[in-house]
Coordinates of C-alpha atoms and ligand atoms in Angstrom, one line a residue:
X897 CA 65.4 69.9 106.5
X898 CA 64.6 73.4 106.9
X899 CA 67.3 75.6 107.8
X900 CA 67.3 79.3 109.0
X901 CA 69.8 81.7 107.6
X902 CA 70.8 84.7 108.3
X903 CA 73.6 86.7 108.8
X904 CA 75.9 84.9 112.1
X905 CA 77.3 88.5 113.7
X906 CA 80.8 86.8 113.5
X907 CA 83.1 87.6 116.6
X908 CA 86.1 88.0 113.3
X909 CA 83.7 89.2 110.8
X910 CA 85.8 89.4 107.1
X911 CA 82.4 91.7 105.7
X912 CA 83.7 94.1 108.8
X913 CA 87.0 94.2 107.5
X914 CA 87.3 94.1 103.7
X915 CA 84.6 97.5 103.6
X916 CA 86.8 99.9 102.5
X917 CA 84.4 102.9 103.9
X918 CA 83.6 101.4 107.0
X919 CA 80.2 101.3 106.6
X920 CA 79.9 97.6 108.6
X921 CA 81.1 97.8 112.5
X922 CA 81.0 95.0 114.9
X923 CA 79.4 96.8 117.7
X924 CA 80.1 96.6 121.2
X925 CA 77.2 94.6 121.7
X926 CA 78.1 92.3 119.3
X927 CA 75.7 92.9 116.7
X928 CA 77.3 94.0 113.4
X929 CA 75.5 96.3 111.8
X930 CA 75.3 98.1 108.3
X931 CA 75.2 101.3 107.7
X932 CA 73.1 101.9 104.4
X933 CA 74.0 105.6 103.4
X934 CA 77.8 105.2 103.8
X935 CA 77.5 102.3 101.6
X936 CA 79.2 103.0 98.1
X937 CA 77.9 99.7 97.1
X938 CA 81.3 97.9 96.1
X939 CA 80.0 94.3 96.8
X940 CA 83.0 92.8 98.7
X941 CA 81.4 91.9 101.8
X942 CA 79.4 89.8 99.4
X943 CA 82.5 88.2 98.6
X944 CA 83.9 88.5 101.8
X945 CA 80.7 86.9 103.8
X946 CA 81.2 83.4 103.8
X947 CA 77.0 83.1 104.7
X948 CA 75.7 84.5 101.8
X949 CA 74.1 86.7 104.5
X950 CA 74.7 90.0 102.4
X951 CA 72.8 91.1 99.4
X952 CA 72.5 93.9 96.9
X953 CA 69.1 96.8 97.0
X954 CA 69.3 97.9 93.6
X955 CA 66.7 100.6 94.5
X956 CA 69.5 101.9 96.8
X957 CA 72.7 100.9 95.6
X958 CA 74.2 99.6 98.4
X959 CA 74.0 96.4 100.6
X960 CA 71.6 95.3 103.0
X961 CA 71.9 92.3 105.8
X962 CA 70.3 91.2 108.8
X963 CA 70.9 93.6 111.9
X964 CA 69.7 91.7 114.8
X965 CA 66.4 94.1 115.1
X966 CA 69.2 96.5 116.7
X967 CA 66.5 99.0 116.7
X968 CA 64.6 96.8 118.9
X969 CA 67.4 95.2 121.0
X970 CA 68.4 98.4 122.1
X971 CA 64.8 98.9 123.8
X972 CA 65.0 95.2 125.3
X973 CA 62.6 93.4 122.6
X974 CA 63.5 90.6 120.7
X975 CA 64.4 90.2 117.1
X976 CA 61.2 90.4 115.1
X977 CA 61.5 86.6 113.3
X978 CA 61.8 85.0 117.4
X979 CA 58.7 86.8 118.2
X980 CA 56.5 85.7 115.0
X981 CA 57.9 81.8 115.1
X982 CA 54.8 79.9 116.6
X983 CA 57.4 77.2 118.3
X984 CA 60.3 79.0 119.3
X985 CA 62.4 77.3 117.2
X986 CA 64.7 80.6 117.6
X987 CA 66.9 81.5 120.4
X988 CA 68.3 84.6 121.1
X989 CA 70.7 85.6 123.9
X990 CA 74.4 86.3 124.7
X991 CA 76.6 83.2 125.0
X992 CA 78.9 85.1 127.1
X993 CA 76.6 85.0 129.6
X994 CA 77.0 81.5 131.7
X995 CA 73.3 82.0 132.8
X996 CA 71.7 83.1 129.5
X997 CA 69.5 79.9 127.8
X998 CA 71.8 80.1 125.0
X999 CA 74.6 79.0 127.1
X1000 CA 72.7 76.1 129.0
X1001 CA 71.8 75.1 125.5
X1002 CA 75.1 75.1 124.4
X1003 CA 76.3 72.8 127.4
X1004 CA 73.8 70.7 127.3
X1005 CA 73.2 69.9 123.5
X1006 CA 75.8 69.8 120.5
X1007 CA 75.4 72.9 118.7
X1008 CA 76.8 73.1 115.1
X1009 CA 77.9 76.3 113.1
X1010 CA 78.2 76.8 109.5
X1011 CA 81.6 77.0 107.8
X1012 CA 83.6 76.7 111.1
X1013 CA 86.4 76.3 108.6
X1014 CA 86.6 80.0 107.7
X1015 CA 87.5 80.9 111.2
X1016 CA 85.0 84.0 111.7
X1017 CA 83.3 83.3 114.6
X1018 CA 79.6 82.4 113.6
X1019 CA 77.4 83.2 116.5
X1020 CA 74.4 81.4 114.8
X1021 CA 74.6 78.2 116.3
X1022 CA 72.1 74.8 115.1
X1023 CA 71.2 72.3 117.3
X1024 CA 69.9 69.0 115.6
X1025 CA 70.7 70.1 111.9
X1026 CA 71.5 68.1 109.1
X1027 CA 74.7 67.7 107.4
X1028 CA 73.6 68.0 103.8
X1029 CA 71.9 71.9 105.2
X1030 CA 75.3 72.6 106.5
X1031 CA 76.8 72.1 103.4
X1032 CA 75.0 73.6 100.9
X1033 CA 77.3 72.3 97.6
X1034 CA 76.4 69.0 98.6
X1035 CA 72.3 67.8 97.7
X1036 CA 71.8 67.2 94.3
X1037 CA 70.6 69.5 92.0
X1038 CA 67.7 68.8 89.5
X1039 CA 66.7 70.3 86.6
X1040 CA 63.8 72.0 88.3
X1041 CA 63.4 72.9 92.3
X1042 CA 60.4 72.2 94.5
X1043 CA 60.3 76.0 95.8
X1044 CA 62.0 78.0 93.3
X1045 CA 63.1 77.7 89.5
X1046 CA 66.4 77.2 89.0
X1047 CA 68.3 80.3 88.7
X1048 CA 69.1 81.7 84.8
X1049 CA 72.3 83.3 85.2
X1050 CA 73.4 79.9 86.6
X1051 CA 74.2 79.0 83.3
X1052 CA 77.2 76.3 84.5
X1053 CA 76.1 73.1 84.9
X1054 CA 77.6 71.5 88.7
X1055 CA 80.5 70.0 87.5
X1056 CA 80.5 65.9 87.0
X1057 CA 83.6 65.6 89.2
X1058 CA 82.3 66.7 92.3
X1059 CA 80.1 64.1 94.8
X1060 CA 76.9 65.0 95.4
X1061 CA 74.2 63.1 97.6
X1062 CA 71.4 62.0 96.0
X1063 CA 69.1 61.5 99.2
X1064 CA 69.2 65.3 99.8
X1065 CA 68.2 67.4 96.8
X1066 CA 68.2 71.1 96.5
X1067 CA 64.4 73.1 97.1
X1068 CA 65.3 76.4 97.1
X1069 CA 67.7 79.0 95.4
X1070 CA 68.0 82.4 96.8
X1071 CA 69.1 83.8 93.2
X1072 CA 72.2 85.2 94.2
X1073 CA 74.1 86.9 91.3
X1074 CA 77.2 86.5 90.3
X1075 CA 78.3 89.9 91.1
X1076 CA 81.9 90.5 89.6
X1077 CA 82.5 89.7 86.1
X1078 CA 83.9 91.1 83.2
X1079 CA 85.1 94.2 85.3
X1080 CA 86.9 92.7 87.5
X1081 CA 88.4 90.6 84.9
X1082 CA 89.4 93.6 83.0
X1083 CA 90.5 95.3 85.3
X1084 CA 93.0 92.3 86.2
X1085 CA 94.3 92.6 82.9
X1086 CA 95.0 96.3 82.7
X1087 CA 96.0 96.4 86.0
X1088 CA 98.7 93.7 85.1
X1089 CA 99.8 96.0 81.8
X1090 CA 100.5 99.3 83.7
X1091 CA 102.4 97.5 86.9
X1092 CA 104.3 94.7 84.1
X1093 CA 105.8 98.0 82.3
X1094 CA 106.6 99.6 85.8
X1095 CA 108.2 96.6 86.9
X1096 CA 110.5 95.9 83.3
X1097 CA 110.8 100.1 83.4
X1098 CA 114.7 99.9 84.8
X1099 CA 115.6 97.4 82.2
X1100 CA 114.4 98.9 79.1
X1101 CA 117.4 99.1 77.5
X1102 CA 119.0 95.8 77.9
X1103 CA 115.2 94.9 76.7
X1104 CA 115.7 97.1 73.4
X1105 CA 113.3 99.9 73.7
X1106 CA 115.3 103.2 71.9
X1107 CA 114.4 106.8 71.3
X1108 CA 111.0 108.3 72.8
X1109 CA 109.6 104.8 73.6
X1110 CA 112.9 104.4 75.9
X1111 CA 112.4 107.5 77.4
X1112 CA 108.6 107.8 77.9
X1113 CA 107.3 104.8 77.1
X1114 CA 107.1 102.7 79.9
X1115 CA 105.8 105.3 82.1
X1116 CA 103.4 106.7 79.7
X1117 CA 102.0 102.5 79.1
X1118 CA 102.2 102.6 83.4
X1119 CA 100.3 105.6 83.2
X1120 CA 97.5 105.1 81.0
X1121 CA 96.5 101.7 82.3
X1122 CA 96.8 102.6 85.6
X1123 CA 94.4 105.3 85.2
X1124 CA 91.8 102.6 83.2
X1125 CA 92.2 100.4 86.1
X1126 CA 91.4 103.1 88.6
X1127 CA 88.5 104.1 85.9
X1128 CA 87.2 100.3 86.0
X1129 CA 87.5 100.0 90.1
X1130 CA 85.2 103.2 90.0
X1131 CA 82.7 102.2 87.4
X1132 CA 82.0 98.9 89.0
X1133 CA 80.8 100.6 92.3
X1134 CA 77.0 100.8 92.4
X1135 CA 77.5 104.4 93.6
X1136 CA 80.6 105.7 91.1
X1137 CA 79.9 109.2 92.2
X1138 CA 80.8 108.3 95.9
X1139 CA 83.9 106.9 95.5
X1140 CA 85.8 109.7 97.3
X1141 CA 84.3 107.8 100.6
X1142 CA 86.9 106.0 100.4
X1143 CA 89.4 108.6 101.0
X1144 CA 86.8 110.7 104.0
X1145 CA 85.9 107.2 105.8
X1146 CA 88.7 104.8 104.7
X1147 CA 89.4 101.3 106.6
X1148 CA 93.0 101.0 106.8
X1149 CA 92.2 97.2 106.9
X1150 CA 90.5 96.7 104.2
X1151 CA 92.8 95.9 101.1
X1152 CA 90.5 98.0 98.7
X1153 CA 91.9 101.0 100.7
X1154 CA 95.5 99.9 100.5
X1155 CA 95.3 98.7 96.9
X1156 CA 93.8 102.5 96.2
X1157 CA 96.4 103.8 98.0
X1158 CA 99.4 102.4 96.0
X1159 CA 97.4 103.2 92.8
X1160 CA 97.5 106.9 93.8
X1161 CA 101.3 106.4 95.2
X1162 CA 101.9 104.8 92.0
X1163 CA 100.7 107.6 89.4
X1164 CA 102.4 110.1 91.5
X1165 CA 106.1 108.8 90.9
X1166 CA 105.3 108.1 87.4
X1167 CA 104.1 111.7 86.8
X1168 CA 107.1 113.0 88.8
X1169 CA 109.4 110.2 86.4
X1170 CA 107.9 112.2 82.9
X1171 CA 107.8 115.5 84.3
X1172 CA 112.2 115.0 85.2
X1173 CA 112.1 113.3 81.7
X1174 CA 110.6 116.5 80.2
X1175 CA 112.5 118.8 82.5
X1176 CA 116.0 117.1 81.1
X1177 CA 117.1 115.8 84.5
X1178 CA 118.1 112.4 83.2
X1179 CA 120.0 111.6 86.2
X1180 CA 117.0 110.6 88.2
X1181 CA 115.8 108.8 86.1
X1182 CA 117.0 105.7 86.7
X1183 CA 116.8 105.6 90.5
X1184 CA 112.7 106.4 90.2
X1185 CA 112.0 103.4 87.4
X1186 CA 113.8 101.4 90.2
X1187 CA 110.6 103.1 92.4
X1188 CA 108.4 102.7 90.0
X1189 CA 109.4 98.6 89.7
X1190 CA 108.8 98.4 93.5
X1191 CA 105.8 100.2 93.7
X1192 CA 104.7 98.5 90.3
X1193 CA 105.5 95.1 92.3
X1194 CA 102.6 96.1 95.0
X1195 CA 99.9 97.5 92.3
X1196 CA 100.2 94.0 90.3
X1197 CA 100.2 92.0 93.9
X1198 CA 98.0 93.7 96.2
X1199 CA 95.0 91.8 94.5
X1200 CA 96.2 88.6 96.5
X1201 CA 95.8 90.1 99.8
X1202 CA 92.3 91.7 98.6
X1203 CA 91.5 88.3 97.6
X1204 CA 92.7 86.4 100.4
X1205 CA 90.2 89.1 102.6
X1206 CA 87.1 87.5 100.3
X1207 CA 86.6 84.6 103.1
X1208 CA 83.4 83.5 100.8
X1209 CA 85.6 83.1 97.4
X1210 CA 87.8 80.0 99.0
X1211 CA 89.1 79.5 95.6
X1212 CA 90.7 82.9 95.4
X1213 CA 92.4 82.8 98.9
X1214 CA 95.5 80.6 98.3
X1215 CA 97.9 84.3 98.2
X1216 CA 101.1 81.9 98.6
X1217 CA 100.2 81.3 94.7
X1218 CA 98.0 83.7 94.1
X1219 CA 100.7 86.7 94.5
X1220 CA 103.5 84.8 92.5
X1221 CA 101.2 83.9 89.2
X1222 CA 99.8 87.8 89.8
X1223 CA 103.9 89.0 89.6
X1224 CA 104.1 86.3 86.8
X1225 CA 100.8 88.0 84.3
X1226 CA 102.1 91.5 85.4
X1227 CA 105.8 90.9 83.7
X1228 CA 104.0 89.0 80.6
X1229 CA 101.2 91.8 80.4
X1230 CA 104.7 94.3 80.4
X1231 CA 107.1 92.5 78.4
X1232 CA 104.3 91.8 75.6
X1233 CA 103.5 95.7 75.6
X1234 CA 106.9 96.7 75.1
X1235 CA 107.1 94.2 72.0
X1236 CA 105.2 97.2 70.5
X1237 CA 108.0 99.1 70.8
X1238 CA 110.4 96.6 69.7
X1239 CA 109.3 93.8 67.9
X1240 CA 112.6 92.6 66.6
X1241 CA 113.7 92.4 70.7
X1242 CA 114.2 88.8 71.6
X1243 CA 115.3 89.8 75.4
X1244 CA 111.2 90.8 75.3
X1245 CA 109.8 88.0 72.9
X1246 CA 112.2 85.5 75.5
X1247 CA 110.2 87.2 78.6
X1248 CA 106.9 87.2 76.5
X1249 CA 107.2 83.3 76.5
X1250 CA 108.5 82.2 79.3
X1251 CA 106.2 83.8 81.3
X1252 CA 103.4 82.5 79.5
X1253 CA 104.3 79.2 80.1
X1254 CA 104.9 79.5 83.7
X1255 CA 101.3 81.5 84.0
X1256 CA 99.9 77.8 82.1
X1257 CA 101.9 76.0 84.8
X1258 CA 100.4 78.3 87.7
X1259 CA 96.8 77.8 86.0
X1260 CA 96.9 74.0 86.2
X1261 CA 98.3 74.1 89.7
X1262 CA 95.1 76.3 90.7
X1263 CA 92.8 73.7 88.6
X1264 CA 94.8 70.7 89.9
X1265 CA 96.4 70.9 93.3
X1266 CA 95.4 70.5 96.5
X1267 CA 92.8 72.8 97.9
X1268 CA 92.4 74.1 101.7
X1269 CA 88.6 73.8 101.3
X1270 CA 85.0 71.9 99.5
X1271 CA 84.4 75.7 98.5
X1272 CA 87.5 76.2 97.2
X1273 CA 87.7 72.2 95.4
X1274 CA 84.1 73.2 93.9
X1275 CA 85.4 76.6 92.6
X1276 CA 88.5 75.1 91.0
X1277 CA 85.9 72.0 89.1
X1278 CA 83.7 75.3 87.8
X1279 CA 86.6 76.5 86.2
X1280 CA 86.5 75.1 82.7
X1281 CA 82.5 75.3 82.9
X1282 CA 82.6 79.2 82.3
X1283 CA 82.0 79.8 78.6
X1284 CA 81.6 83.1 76.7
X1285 CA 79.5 82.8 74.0
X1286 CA 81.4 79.7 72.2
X1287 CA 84.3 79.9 74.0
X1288 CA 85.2 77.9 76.7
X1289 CA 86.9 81.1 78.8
X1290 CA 89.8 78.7 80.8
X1291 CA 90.3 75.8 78.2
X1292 CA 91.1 78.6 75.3
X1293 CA 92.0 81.5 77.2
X1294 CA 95.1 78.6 78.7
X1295 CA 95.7 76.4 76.4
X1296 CA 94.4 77.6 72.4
X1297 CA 95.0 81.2 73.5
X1298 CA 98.5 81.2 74.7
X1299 CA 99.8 78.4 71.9
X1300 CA 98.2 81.2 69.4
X1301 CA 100.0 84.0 71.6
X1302 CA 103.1 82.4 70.9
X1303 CA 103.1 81.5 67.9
X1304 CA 102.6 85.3 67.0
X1305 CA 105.2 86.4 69.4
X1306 CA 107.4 84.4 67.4
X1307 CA 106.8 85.6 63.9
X1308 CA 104.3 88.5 64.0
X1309 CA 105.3 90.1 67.2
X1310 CA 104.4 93.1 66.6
X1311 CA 100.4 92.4 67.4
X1312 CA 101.3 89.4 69.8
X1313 CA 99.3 91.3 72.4
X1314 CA 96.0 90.9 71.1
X1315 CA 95.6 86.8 71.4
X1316 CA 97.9 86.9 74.6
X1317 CA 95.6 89.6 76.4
X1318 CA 93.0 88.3 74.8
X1319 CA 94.3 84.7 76.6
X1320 CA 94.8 86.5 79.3
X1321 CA 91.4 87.8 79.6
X1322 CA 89.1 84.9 79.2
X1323 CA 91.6 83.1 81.7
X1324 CA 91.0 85.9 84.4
X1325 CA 86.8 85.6 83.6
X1326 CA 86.8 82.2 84.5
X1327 CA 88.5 82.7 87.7
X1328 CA 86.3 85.7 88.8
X1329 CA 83.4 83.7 87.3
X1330 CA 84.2 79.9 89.2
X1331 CA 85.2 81.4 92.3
X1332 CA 81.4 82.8 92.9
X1333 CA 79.8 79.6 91.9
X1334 CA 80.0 77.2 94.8
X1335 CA 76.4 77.8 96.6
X1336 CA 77.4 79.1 99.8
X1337 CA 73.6 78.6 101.2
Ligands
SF4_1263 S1 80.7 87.7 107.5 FE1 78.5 87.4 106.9 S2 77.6 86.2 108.6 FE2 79.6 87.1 109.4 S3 79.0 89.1 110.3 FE3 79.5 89.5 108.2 S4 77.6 89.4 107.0 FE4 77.3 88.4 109.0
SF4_1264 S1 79.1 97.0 99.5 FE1 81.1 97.8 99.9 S2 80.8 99.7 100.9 FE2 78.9 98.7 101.0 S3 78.9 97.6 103.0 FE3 79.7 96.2 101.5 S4 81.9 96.4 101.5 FE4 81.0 98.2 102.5
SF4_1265 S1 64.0 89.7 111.9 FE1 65.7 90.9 112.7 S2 67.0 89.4 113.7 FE2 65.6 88.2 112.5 S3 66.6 87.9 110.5 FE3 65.4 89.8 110.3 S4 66.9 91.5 110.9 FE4 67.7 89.5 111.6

């Protein structure tokens, strides 16, 4: 079965929305179109493109999809690929038009779409298409494909657990790469660390931190991380240098915007929170770490909402869990930072733990509950397929990591934080990592 794909020009597209410089616009005439030198080359309309109908020119830096031959459109001629095919297997028209072939088609023969699930509107309509083509993480998958090797960087094996069918095997592989990894992982972690301490910040005391580290530590740890997170957000684009797009084109709809603007939000009132602690103005102290908590509660959570917007990740969209477990990581990451300050403080080494456990208990609800979607079931079997090096990234990052984590927080506390960030971090890779896997063509 041979299967044309291409980009659908959804009626809701999610590529439209989660560009945070605008540089994808549904336009009037339905076509949605890319605009290449606006492009600062983040990649999540990759994730946020359900189609696989996006992909990466490294010459350029910046994305590239199917535009509908808009430059021929516009002077009445018809996409280049319906012209060329010699049986005109292709249709092109404007189902909103009752007259138009596509819509006599569409009355008289049942028309399929891809992922009708996702809820974005695919224009790109099949008629007389197979199942196992509609759903790509179905055929099986040999060791070698009729029209393409399989891909190297798909080092994971398809997981045992999931069904495939063995009458429909897989030809072809576009070679899509996986394209956030250790970054984005990263940048989950520090992320976590600078909003954890924002968020603990009011109850330092109770928590035991004394001296300088009571009165500049948690904003200094908020600080610092905050600023490697906003350093690792900028190094992953393909175009670092134009970053401040997002601040002369920004798309108030697009999480990546809002998440950078509670970043800045968030440095501000923690600079103004050292600069009253060096001025001596104690008083308002207190009142901006309760700020800083708040604001620290959007920086660790916004990722759920900017996940939920990546309609092509279904294992990342569930935010009703997603944002708890990310509010859960955030008060380990800070309550395992402050140990460093206090490692004789059991209010922390208490925290440390508990949290830890509940972030295992989240873990194996992601693994093991009920998912909304086959993408999002395959993503959660791929989990403990990711390895690094000998390391199986969810198995010990979850289960070795954090028993080691808390065995230090209970004796040497004082350099807990290495195995449980450590924990932490080959748990976030494997979610980054799975969540891309499922084939989504
Ligand atoms: S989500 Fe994908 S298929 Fe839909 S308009 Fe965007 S690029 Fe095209
Ligand atoms: S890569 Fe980023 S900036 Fe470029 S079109 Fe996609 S979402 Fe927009
Ligand atoms: S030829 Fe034009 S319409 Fe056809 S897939 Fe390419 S860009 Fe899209």
């Amino acid at each position: 079965m041979f299967m044309v794909q291409r980009c659908n020009h959804c009626t809701n597209a999610p590529c439209v929305t989660i560009c945070p410089v605008n540089a994808l616009q549904k336009r009037k005439d339905g076509i949605v179109d890319l605009d290449r030198d606006a492009c600062i080359g983040c990649r999540a309309c990759m994730q946020a493109c359900p189609y696989d109908a996006i992909y990466l020119n490294d010459d350029l830096g910046a994305a590239e999809k199917c535009h509908f031959c808009a430059h021929r459109v516009e002077k009445n001629l018809e996409p280049a690929c319906v012209v060329v095919c010699p049986v005109n297997a292709i249709i092109p028209g404007d189902f909103e038009d009752p007259n138009s072939r596509v819509s006599q088609l569409t009355k008289e023969k049942q028309t399929k779409v891809r992922r009708p699930e996702q809820g974005t509107g695919p224009n790109v309509r099949y008629i007389g298409v197979s199942d196992a083509a509609l759903h790509p993480g179905r055929p099986a998958r040999p060791e070698t494909y009729l029209w393409s090797d399989r891909p190297p960087h798909k080092r994971e094996q398809w997981p045992v657990s999931l069904p495939v069918l063995n009458d429909a095997l897989v030809v072809l592989d576009a070679d899509r790469r996986v394209e956030w990894g250790w970054g984005v992982a990263l940048y989950l972690v520090t992320k976590g660390i600078g909003a954890g301490a924002a968020m603990l910040s009011p109850f330092a005391g109770m928590l035991g931190l004394r001296g300088g580290s009571f009165s500049y530590g948690p904003e200094i740890v908020a600080l610092l991380f905050t600023l490697i997170t906003c350093g690792l957000l900028v190094e992953d684009l393909k175009k670092p240098w134009a970053f401040y797009r997002m601040l002369t084109r920004p798309n108030f709809k697009s999480w990546l915007v809002k998440g950078g603007i509670i970043l800045t939000l968030f440095q501000m009132t923690l600079v103004a929170t050292l600069a009253l602690q060096y001025f001596g103005v104690t008083s308002a102290i207190m009142p901006l770490r309760v700020v800083n908590a708040i604001i620290g509660l959007g920086v660790a959570g916004y990722t759920a909402f900017l996940f939920a917007q990546c309609n092509g990740r279904d294992l990342w969209e569930s935010k009703e869990w997603l944002l708890p477990h990310l509010l859960i990581q955030a008060t380990m990451c800070g309550a395992i930072t402050f140990l460093v300050f206090n490692p004789h403080s059991w209010p922390l080494r208490i925290i440390a733990i508990v949290t830890a456990l509940l972030h295992v208990a989240f873990a194996l609800r992601e693994k093991n509950g009920e998912h909304h979607t086959e993408n999002a079931r395959q993503g959660a079997a791929f989990l403990s397929y990711i390895r690094c090096g000998p390391l199986n990234c969810w198995r010990d990052g979850l289960f070795v990591g954090i028993a080691i984590a808390i065995l230090y927080i209970l004796f040497v506390p004082l350099i807990a934080w290495i195995p449980l960030l450590g924990a932490l971090f080959l748990y976030e890779y494997a979610f980054v990592r799975a969540g891309q896997l499922p084939p989504l063509s």
